PDB file of C-alpha atoms in Angstrom:
ATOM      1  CA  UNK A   1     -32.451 -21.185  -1.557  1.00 53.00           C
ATOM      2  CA  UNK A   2     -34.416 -24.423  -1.202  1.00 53.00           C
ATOM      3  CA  UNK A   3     -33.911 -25.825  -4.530  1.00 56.00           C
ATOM      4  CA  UNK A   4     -30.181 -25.213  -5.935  1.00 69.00           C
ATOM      5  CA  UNK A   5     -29.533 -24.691  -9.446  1.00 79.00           C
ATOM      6  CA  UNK A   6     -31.174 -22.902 -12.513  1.00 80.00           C
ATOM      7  CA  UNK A   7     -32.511 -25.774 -14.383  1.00 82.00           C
ATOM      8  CA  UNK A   8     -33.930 -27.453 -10.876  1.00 83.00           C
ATOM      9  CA  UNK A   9     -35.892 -24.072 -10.081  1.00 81.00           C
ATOM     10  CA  UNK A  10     -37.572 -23.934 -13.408  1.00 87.00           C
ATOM     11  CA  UNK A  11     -38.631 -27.458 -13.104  1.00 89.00           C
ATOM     12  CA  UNK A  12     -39.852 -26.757  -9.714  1.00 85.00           C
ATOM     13  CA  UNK A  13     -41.456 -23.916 -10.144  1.00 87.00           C
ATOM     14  CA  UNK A  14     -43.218 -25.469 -13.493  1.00 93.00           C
ATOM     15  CA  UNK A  15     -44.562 -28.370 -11.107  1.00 93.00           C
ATOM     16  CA  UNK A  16     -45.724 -25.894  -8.306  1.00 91.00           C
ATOM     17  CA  UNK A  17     -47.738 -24.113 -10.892  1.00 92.00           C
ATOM     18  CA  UNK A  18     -49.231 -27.133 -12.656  1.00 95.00           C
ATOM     19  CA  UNK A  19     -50.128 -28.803  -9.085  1.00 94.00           C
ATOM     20  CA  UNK A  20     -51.522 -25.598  -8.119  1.00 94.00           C
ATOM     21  CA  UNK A  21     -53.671 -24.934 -11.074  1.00 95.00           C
ATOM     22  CA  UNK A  22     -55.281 -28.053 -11.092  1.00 96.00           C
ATOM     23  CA  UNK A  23     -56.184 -28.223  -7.546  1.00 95.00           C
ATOM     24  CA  UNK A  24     -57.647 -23.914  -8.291  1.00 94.00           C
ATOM     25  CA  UNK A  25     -59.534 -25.974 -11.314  1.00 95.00           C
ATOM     26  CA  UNK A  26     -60.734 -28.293  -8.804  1.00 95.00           C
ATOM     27  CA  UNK A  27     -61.813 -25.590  -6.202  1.00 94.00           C
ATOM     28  CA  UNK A  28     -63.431 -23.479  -8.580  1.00 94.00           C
ATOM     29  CA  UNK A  29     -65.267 -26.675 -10.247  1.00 94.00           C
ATOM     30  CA  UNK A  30     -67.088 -27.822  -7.107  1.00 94.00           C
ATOM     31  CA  UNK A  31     -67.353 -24.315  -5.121  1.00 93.00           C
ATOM     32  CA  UNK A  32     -68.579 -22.471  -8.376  1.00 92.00           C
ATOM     33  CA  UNK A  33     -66.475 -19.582  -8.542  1.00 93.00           C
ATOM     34  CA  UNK A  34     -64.192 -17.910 -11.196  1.00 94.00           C
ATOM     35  CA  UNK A  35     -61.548 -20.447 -11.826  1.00 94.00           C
ATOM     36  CA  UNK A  36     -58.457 -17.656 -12.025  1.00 93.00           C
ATOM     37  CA  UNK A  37     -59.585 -16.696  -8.921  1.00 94.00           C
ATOM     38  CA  UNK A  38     -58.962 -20.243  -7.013  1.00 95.00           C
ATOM     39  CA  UNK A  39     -55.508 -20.734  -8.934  1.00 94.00           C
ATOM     40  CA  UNK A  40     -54.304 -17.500  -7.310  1.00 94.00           C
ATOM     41  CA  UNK A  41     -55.458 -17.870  -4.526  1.00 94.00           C
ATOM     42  CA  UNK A  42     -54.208 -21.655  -4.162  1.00 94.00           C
ATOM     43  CA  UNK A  43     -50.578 -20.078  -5.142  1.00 93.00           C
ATOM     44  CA  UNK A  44     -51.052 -17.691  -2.104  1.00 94.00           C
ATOM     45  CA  UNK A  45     -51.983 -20.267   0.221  1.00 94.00           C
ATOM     46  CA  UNK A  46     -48.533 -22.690  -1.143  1.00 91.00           C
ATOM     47  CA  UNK A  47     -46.213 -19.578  -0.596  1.00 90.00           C
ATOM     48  CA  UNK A  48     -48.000 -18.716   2.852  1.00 93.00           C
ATOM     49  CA  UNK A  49     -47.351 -22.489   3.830  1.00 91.00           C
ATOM     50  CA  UNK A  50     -43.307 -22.223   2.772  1.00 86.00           C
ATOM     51  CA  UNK A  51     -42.683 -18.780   3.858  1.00 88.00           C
ATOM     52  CA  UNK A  52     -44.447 -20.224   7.871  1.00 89.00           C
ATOM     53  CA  UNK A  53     -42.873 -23.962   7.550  1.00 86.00           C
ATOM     54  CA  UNK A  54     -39.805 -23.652   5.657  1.00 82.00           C
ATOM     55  CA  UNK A  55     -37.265 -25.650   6.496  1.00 77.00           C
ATOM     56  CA  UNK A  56     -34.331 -23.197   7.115  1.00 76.00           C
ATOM     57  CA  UNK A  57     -35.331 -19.504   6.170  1.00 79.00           C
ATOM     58  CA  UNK A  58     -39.176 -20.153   7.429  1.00 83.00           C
ATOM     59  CA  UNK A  59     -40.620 -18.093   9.985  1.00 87.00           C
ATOM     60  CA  UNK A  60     -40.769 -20.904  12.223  1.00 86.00           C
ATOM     61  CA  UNK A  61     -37.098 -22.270  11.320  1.00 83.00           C
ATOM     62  CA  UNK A  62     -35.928 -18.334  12.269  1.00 84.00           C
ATOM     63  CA  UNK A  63     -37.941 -18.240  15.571  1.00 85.00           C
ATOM     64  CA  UNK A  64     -36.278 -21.647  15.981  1.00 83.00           C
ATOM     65  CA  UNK A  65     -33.172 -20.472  15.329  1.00 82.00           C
ATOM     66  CA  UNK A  66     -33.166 -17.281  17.668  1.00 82.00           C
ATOM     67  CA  UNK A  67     -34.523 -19.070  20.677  1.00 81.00           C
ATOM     68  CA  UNK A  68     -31.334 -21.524  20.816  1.00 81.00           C
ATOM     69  CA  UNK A  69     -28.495 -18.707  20.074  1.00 81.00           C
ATOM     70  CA  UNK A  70     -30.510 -17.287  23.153  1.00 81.00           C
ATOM     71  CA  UNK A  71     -30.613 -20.222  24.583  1.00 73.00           C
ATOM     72  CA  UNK A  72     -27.627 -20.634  27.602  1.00 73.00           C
ATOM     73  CA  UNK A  73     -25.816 -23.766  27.154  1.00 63.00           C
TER      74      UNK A  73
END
Protein backbone atom coordinates (compact mmCIF):
# COMPACT_ATOMS: atom_id res chain seq x y z
CA UNK A 1 0.00 0.00 0.00
CA UNK A 2 2.87 2.49 0.24
CA UNK A 3 4.23 2.19 -3.13
CA UNK A 4 1.37 1.81 -5.95
CA UNK A 5 1.87 -0.18 -8.92
CA UNK A 6 3.59 -3.53 -9.96
CA UNK A 7 6.58 -2.29 -11.71
CA UNK A 8 7.21 0.51 -8.73
CA UNK A 9 7.14 -2.41 -6.01
CA UNK A 10 9.67 -4.50 -7.77
CA UNK A 11 11.93 -1.59 -8.13
CA UNK A 12 11.43 -0.83 -4.57
CA UNK A 13 11.73 -3.80 -3.19
CA UNK A 14 15.06 -4.48 -5.48
CA UNK A 15 16.54 -1.16 -3.82
CA UNK A 16 15.46 -2.17 -0.20
CA UNK A 17 17.32 -5.37 -0.67
CA UNK A 18 20.47 -3.99 -2.30
CA UNK A 19 20.64 -1.05 0.47
CA UNK A 20 20.11 -3.61 2.99
CA UNK A 21 22.68 -6.07 1.92
CA UNK A 22 25.34 -3.78 1.72
CA UNK A 23 24.89 -2.13 4.96
CA UNK A 24 24.57 -6.47 6.49
CA UNK A 25 28.09 -6.59 4.36
CA UNK A 26 29.16 -3.68 6.23
CA UNK A 27 28.00 -4.96 9.73
CA UNK A 28 29.31 -8.25 9.33
CA UNK A 29 32.78 -6.75 7.89
CA UNK A 30 33.66 -4.66 10.96
CA UNK A 31 31.69 -6.74 13.81
CA UNK A 32 33.11 -10.14 12.42
CA UNK A 33 30.20 -12.21 12.16
CA UNK A 34 28.55 -14.40 9.42
CA UNK A 35 27.63 -11.97 6.76
CA UNK A 36 23.96 -13.76 5.93
CA UNK A 37 23.38 -13.33 9.29
CA UNK A 38 23.67 -9.26 9.36
CA UNK A 39 21.68 -9.01 5.92
CA UNK A 40 18.74 -10.71 7.65
CA UNK A 41 18.86 -9.31 10.34
CA UNK A 42 19.27 -5.64 8.78
CA UNK A 43 15.94 -6.65 6.67
CA UNK A 44 14.24 -7.32 10.11
CA UNK A 45 15.26 -4.22 11.61
CA UNK A 46 13.89 -2.06 7.99
CA UNK A 47 10.46 -3.93 8.25
CA UNK A 48 10.35 -3.40 12.19
CA UNK A 49 11.04 0.42 11.43
CA UNK A 50 7.93 0.57 8.63
CA UNK A 51 5.58 -1.69 10.29
CA UNK A 52 6.22 1.08 13.93
CA UNK A 53 6.59 4.44 11.67
CA UNK A 54 4.58 3.95 8.70
CA UNK A 55 3.00 6.60 7.44
CA UNK A 56 -0.70 5.47 7.24
CA UNK A 57 -1.08 1.66 8.18
CA UNK A 58 1.95 1.97 10.93
CA UNK A 59 1.37 1.13 14.36
CA UNK A 60 1.87 4.56 15.32
CA UNK A 61 -0.29 6.09 12.30
CA UNK A 62 -3.26 3.47 13.74
CA UNK A 63 -2.80 4.53 17.43
CA UNK A 64 -2.91 7.99 15.82
CA UNK A 65 -5.76 7.36 14.10
CA UNK A 66 -7.94 5.78 17.00
CA UNK A 67 -7.14 8.45 19.52
CA UNK A 68 -8.82 11.30 17.22
CA UNK A 69 -12.10 9.18 16.10
CA UNK A 70 -12.12 9.01 20.04
CA UNK A 71 -11.31 12.16 20.29
CA UNK A 72 -14.71 14.62 21.06
CA UNK A 73 -14.75 17.47 18.77
Amino acid sequence: RVIYGFRISVLFGLILTIVSSIIGLYLSYYADVSASASIVLTCTLIFILVLIFGPRDGWLARRRNMRRAAAPD
